Tab-separated table of C-alpha atoms and ligand atoms in Angstrom:
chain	number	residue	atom	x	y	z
A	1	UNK	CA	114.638	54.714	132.620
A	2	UNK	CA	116.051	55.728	129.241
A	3	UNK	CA	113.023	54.261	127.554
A	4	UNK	CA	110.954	56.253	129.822
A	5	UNK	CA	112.883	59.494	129.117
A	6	UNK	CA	112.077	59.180	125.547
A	7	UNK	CA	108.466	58.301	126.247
A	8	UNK	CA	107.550	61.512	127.615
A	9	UNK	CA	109.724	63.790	125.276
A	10	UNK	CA	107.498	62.167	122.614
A	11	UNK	CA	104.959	62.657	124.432
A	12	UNK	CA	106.078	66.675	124.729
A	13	UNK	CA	106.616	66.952	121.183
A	14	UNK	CA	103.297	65.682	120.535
A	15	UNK	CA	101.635	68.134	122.974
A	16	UNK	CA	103.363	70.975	121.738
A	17	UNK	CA	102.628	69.530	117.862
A	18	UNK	CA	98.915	69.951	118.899
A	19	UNK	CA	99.383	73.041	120.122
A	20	UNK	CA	100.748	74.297	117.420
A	21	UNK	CA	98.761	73.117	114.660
A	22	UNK	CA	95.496	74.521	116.628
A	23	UNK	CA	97.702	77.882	116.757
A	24	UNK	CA	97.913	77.564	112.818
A	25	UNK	CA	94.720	76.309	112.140
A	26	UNK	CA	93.401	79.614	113.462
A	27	UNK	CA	95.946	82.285	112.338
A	28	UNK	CA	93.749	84.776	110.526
A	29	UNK	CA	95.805	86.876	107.662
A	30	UNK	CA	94.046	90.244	107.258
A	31	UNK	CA	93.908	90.278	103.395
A	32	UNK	CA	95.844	93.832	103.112
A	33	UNK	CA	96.745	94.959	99.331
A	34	UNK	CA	100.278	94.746	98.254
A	35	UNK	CA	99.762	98.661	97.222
A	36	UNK	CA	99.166	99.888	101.085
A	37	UNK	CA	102.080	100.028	103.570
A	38	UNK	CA	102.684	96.857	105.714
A	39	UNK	CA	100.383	97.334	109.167
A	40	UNK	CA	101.712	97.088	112.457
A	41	UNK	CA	99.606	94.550	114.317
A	42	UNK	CA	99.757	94.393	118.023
A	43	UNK	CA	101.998	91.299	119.375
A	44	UNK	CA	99.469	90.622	122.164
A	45	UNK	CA	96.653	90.755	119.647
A	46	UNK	CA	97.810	88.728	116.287
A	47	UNK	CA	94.401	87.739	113.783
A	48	UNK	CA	92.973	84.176	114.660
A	49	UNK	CA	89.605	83.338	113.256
A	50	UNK	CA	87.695	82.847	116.512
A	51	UNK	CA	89.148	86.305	117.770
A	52	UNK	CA	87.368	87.678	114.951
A	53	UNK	CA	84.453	85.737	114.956
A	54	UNK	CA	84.101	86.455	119.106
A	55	UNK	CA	84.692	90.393	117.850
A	56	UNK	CA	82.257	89.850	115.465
A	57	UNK	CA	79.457	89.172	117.788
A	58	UNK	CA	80.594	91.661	119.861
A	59	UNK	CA	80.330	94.389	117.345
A	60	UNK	CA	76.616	93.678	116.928
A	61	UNK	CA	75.433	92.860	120.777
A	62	UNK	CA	72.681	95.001	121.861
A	63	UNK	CA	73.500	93.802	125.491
A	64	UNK	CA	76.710	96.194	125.272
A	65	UNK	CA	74.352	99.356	125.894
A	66	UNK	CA	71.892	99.458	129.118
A	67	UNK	CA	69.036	100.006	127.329
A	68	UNK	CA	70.060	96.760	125.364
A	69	UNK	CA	68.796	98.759	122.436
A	70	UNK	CA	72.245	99.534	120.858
A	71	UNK	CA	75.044	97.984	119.248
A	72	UNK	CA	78.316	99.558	117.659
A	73	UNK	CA	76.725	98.411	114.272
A	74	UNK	CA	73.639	100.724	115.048
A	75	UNK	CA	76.050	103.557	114.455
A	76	UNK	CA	78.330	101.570	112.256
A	77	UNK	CA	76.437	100.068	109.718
A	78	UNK	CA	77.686	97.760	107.110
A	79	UNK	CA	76.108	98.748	104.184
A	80	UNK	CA	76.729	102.331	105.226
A	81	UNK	CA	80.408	101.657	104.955
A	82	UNK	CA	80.087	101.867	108.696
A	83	UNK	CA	78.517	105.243	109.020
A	84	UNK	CA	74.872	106.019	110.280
A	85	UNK	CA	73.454	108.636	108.215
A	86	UNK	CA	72.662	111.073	111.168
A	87	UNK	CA	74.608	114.475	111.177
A	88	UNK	CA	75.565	113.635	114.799
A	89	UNK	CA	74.916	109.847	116.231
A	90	UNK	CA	71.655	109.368	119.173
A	91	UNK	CA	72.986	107.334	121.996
A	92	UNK	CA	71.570	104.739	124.373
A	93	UNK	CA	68.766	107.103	125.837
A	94	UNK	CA	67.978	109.311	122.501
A	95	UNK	CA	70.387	112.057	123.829
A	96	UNK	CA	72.171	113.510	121.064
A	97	UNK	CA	76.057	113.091	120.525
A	98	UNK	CA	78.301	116.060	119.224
A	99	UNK	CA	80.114	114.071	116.556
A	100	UNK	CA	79.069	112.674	113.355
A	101	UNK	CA	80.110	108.943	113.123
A	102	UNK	CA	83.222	108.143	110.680
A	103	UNK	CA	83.381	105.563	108.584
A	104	UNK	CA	85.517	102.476	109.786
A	105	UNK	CA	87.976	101.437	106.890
A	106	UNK	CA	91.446	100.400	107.248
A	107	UNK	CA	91.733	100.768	110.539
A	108	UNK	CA	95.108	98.841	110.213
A	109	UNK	CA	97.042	101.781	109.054
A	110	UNK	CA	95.344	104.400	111.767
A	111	UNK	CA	97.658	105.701	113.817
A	112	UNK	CA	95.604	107.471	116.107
A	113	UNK	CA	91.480	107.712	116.913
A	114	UNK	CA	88.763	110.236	117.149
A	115	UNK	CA	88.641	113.318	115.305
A	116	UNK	CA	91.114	114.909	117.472
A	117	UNK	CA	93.131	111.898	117.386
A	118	UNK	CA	93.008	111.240	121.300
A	119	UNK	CA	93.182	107.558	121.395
A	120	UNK	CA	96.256	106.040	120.897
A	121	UNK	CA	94.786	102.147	119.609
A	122	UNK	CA	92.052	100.653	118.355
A	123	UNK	CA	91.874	98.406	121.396
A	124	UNK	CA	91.340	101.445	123.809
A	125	UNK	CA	89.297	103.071	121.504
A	126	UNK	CA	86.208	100.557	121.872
A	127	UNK	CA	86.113	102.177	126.033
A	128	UNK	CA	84.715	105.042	124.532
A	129	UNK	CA	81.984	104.550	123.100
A	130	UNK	CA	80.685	101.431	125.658
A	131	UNK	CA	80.934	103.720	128.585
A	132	UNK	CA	80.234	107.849	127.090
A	133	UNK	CA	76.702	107.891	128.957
A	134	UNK	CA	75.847	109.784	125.410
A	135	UNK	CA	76.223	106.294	123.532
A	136	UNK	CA	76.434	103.122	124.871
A	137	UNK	CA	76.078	103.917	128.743
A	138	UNK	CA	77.877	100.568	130.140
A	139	UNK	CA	80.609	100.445	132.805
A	140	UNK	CA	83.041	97.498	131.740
A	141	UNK	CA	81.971	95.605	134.635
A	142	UNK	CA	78.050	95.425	133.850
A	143	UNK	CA	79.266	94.555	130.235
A	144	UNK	CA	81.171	91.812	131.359
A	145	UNK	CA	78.360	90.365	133.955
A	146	UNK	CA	75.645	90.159	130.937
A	147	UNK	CA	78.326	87.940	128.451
A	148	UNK	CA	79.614	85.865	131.147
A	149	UNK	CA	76.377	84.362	131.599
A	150	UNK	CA	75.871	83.155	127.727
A	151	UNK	CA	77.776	80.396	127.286
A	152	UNK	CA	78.703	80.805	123.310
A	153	UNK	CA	80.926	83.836	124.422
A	154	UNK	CA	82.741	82.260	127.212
A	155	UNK	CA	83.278	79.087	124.918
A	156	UNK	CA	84.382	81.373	122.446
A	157	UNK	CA	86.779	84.095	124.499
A	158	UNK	CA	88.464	80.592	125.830
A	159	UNK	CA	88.767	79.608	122.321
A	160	UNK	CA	90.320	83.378	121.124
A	161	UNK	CA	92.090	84.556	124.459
A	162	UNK	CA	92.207	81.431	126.668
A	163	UNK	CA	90.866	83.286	129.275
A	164	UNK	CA	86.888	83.637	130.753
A	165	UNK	CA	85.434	86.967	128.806
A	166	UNK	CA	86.499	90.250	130.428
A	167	UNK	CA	87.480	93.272	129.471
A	168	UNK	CA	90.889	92.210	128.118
A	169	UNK	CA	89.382	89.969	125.702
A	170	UNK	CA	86.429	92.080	124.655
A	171	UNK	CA	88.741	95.428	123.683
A	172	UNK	CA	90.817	92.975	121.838
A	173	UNK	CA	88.149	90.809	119.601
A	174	UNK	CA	86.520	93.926	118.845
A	175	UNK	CA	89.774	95.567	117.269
A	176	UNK	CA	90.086	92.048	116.119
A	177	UNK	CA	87.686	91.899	113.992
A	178	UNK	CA	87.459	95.701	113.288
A	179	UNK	CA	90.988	95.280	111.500
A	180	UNK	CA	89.007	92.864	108.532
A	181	UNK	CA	87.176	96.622	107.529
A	182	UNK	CA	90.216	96.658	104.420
A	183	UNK	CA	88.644	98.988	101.899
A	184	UNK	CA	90.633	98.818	98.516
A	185	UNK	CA	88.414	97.999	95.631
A	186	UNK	CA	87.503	101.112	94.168
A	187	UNK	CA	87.417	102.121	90.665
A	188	UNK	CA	90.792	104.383	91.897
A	189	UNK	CA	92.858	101.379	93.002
A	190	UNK	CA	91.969	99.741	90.148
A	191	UNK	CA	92.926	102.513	88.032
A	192	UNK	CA	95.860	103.722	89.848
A	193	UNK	CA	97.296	100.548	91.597
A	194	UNK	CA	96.141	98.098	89.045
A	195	UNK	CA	96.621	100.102	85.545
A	196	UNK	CA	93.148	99.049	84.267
A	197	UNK	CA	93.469	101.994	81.981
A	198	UNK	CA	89.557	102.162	80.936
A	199	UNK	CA	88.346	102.571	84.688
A	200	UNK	CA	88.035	106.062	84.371
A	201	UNK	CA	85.832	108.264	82.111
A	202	UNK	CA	86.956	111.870	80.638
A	203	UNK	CA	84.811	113.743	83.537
A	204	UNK	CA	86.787	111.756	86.068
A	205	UNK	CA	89.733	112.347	84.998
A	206	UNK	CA	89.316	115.731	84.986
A	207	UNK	CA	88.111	115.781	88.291
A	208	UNK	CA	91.142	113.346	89.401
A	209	UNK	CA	93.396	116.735	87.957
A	210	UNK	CA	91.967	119.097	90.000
A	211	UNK	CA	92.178	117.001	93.097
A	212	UNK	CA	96.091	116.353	92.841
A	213	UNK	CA	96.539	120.228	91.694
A	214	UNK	CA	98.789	122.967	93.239
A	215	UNK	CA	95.762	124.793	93.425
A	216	UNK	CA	92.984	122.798	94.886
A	217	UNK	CA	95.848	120.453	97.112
A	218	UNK	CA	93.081	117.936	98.113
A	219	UNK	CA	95.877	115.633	97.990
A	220	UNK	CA	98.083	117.202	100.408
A	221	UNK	CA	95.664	116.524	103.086
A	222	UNK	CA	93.602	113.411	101.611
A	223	UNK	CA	96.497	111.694	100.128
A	224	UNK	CA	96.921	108.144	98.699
A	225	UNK	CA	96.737	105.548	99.281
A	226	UNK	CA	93.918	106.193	102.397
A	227	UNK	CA	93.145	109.591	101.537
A	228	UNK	CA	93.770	111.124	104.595
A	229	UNK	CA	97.578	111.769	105.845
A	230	UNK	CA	96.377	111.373	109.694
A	231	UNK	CA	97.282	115.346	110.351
A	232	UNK	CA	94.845	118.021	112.026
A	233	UNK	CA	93.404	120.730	110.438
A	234	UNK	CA	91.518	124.308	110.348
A	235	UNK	CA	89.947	124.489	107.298
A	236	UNK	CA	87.719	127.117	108.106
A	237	UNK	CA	84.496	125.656	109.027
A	238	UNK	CA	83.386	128.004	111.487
A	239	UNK	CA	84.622	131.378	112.796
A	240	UNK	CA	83.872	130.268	115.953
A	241	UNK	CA	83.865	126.235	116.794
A	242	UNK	CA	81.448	124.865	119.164
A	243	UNK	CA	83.548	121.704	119.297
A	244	UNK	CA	87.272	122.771	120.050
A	245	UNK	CA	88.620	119.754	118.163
A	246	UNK	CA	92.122	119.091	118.890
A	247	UNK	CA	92.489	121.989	121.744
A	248	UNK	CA	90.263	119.287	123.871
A	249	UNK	CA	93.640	117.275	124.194
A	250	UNK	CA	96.632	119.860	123.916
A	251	UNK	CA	94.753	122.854	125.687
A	252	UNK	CA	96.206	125.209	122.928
A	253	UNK	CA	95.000	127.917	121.516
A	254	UNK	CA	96.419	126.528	118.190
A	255	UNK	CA	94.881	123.590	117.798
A	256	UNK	CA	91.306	125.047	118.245
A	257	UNK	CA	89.226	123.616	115.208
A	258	UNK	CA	91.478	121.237	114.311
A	259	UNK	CA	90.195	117.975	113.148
A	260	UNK	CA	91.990	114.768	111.949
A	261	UNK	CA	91.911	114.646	108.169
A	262	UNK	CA	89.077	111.785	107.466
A	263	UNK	CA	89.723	109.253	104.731
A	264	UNK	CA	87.767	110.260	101.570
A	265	UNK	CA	87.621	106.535	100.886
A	266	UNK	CA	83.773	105.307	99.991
A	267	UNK	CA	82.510	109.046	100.701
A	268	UNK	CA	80.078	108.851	98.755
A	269	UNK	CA	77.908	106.305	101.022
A	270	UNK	CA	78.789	108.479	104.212
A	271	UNK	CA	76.931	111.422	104.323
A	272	UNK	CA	76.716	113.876	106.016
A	273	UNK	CA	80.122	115.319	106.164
A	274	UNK	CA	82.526	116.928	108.762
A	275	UNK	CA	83.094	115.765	112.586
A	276	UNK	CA	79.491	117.556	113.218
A	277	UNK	CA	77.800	116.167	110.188
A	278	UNK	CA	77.164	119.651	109.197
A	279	UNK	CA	77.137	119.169	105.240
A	280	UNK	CA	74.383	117.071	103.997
A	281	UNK	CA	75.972	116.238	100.516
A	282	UNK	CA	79.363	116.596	98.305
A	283	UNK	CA	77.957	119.029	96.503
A	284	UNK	CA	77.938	121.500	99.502
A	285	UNK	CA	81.328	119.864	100.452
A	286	UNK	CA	82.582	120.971	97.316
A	287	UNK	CA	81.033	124.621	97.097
A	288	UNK	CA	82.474	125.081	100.920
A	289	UNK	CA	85.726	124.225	99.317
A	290	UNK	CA	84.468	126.748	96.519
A	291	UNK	CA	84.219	129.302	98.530
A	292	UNK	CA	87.303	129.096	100.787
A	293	UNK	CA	85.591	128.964	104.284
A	294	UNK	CA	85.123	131.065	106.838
A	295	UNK	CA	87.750	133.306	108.455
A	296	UNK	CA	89.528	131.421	111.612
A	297	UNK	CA	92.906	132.253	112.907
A	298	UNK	CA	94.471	128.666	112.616
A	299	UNK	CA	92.850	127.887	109.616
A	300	UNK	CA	95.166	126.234	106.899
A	301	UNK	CA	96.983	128.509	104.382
A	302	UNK	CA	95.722	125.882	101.386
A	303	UNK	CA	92.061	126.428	101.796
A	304	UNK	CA	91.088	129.543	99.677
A	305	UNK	CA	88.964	130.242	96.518
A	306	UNK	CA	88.953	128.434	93.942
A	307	UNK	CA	86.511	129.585	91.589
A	308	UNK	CA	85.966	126.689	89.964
A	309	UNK	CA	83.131	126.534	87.192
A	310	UNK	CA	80.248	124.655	87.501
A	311	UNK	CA	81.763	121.880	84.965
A	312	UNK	CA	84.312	121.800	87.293
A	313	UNK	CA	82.966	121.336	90.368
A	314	UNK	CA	80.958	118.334	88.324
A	315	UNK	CA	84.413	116.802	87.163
A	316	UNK	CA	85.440	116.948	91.322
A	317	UNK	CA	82.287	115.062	92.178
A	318	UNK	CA	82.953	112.985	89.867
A	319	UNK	CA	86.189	111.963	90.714
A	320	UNK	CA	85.246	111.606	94.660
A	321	UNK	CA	82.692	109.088	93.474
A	322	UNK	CA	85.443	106.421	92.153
A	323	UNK	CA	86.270	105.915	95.592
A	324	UNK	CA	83.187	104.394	96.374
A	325	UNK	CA	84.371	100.304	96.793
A	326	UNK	CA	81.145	98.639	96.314
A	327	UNK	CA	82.689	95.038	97.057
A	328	UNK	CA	83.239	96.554	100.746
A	329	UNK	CA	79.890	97.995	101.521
A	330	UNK	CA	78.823	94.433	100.502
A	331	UNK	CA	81.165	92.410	102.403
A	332	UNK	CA	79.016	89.171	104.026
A	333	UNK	CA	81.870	88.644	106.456
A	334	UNK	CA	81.085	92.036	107.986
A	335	UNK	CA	78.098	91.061	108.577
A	336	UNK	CA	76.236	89.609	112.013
A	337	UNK	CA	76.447	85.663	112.606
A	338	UNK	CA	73.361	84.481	114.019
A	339	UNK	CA	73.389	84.531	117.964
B	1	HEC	C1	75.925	106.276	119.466
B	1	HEC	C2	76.629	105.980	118.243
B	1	HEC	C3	77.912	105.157	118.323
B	1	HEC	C4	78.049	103.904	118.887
B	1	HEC	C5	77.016	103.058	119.598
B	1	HEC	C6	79.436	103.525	118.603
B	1	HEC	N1	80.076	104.508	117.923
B	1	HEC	FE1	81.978	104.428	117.235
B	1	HEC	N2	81.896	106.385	116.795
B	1	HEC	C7	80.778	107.189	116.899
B	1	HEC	C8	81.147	108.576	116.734
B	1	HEC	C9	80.207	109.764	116.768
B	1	HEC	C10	82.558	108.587	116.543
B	1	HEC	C11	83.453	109.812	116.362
B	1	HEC	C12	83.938	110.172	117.745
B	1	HEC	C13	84.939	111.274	117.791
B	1	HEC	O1	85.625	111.553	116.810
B	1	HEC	O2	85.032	111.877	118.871
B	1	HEC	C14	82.984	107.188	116.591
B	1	HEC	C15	84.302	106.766	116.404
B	1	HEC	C16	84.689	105.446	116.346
B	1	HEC	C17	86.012	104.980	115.958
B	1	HEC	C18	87.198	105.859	115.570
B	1	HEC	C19	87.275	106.101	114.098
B	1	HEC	C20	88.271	107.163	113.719
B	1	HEC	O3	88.304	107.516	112.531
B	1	HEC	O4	89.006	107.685	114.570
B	1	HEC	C21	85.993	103.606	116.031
B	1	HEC	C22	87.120	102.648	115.709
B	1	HEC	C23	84.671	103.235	116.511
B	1	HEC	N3	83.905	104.369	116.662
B	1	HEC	C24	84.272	101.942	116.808
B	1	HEC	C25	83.153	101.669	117.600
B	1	HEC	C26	82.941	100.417	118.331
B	1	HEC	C27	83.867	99.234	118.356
B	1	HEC	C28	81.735	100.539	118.970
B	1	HEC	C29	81.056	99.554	119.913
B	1	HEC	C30	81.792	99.202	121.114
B	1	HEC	C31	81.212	101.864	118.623
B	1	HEC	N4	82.102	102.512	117.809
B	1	HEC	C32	79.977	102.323	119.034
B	1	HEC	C33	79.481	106.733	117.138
B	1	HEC	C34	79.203	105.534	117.749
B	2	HEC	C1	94.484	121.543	104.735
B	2	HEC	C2	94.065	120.170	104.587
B	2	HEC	C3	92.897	119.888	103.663
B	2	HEC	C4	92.753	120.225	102.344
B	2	HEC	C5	93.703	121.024	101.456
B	2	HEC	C6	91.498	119.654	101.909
B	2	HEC	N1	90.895	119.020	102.948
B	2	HEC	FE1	89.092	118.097	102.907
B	2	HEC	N2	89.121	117.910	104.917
B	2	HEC	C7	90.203	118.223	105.730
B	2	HEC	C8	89.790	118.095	107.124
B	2	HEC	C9	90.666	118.325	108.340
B	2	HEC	C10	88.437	117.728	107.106
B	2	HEC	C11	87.518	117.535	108.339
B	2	HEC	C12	87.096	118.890	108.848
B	2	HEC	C13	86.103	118.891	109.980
B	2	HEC	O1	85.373	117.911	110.173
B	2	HEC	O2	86.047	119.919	110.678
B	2	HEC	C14	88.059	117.594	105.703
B	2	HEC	C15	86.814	117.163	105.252
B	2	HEC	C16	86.522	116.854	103.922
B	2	HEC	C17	85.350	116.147	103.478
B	2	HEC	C18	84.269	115.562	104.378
B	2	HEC	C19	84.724	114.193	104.866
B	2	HEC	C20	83.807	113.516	105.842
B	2	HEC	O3	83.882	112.291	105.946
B	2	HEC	O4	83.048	114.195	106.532
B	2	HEC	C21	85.440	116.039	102.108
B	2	HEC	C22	84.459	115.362	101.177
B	2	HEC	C23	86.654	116.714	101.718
B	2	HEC	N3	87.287	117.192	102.827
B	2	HEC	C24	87.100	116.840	100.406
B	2	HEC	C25	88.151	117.679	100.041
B	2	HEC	C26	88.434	118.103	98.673
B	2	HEC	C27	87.641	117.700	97.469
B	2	HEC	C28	89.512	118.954	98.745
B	2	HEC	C29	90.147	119.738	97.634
B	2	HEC	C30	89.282	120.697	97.002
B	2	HEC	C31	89.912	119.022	100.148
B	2	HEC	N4	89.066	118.237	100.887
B	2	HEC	C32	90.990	119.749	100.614
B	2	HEC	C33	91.444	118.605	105.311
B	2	HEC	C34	91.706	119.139	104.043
């Protein structure tokens, strides 16, 4: 009896050894710099590698869309740090969207998504985009009918989720996997977070001045270490907005034009600029910022003339462009596994 006893808690221990070490064999640590603030990662969605690697696939299945003809990556590409290049994104049946796509880059410290920051995770965020008849055009359930019938992703959502795939698992490996996008390899981090002295030249430094002036206050918006400090702003784009912005969620008057401050990480590979893609290059950005905008009742007290000279507004550009991280635009673990 006693024998017996110990028989099968050996035999429990084992088990649960097992299950462990498969656990650790897959934990995935999302390789986050010591210089950024430590990321909150969901307890029901912790990093494993086949979670990624399931989220991976996802990202770049045509058979999310109905024409079959579109995958996230065809408005977030790679080597675009995950822009498209349109002023506003085409969806699944050419119809135009109304927002220009944002880059995807450290997505771990987001607190919020869309421009007017109506999304509360990353998980729920991927709905969107699958089932706005502008892009993707899929209801969940369709979705889910195409994968379940290819037997690499129901191997593989066992294998992440321990579950057949549904929607559950396919928010989840997408955010997954969308979490590796850690942009922090620009000649600014290793200048300011690294003290390689000799990173920047005398133009960029310069430019670096007028950006963390009183006067210009880039900063106070775009500040470090992402660039962005997640608020919503006026800054004057149009007197009148065609896209109310943040009004679309609060229905006030307050909020119209009010976008979330984007990250001005790698902006030099994600033109054009603002939510409607408006701007075709920095140089406009920075003669908009020149100039002081248009008139708007909620626009922000900060954006006014600047008159800067045209050295100066080279010294700016200059600066914006050490934010470019070229090891992230050519990431090969971004990229698509074969099918
Ligand atoms: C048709 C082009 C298109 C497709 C396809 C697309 N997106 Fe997007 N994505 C956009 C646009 C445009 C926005 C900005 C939307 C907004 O602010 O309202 C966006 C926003 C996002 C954001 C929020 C970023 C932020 O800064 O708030 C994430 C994350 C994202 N997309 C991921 C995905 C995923 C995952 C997929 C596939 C399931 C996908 N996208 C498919 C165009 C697209
Ligand atoms: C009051 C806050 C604020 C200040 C100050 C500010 N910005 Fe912005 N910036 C924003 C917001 C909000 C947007 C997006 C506006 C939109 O799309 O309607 C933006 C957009 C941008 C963009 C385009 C980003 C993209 O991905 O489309 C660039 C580039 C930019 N700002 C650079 C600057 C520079 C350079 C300065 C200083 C001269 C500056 N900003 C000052 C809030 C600010």
């Amino acid at each position: 009896m006693r024998v017996s006893i110990f028989l099968i808690s050996i035999i429990i221990v084992l088990i649960a050894c097992q299950e462990q070490s498969v656990m650790e064999d897959q934990a995935y640590k999302y390789r986050t710099p010591s210089f950024f603030p430590k990321p909150t990662i969901p307890q029901d969605n912790q990093a494993t590698t086949a979670r990624i690697e399931l989220g991976r696939r996802l990202f770049f299945e045509k058979k999310l869309s109905r024409t079959e003809s579109m995958s996230c990556a065809t408005c977030h590409v790679p080597s675009m740090a995950f822009t498209d290049g349109k002023a506003r994104s085409t969806g699944a049946h050419g119809k135009l969207g109304k927002r220009n796509a944002p880059t995807l880059a450290n997505l771990l410290w987001m607190p919020y998504f869309m421009a007017e920051g109506g999304v509360p995770t990353l998980e729920l965020q991927a709905l969107a985009p699958l089932q706005d008849s502008i892009e993707m055009d899929m209801s969940m359930r369709d979705a889910i009918h195409r994968l379940e019938k290819i037997e690499k992703y129901q191997n593989l959502s066992q294998t992440a989720y321990n579950r057949p795939i549904d929607s559950y698992v396919i928010i989840r490996a997408l955010a997954a996997y969308q979490r590796t996008f850690i942009s922090a390899d620009s000649r600014f981090d290793k200048w300011y977070y690294q003290q390689e002295t000799k990173a920047f030249t005398a133009e960029e430094e310069l430019g670096k001045k007028i950006f963390f002036s009183e006067k210009a206050a880039c900063m106070k918006c775009h500040s470090i270490p992402q660039f962005t400090d997640y608020q919503f702003y006026n800054i004057g784009l149009y007197e009148n907005y065609a896209d109310a912005g943040k009004e679309l969620v609060t229905y006030k008057k307050s909020d119209n034009g009010k976008f979330k401050t984007p990250t001005l990480r790698n902006i030099e590979l994600t033109p054009p600029y603002m939510h409607d893609g408006s701007m075709r290059t920095l140089e406009e950005v920075i003669e908009f910022y020149n100039t002081g905008g248009k008139n708007h009742p909620n626009k922000d007290f900060r954006i006014q003339p600047m008159n800067w000279t045209k050295e100066e507004k080279g010294y700016l550009l200059a600066f914006l462009k050490t934010l470019t991280d070229w090891n992230f635009v050519q990431n090969h673990t971004f990229l698509p596994l074969e099918q």
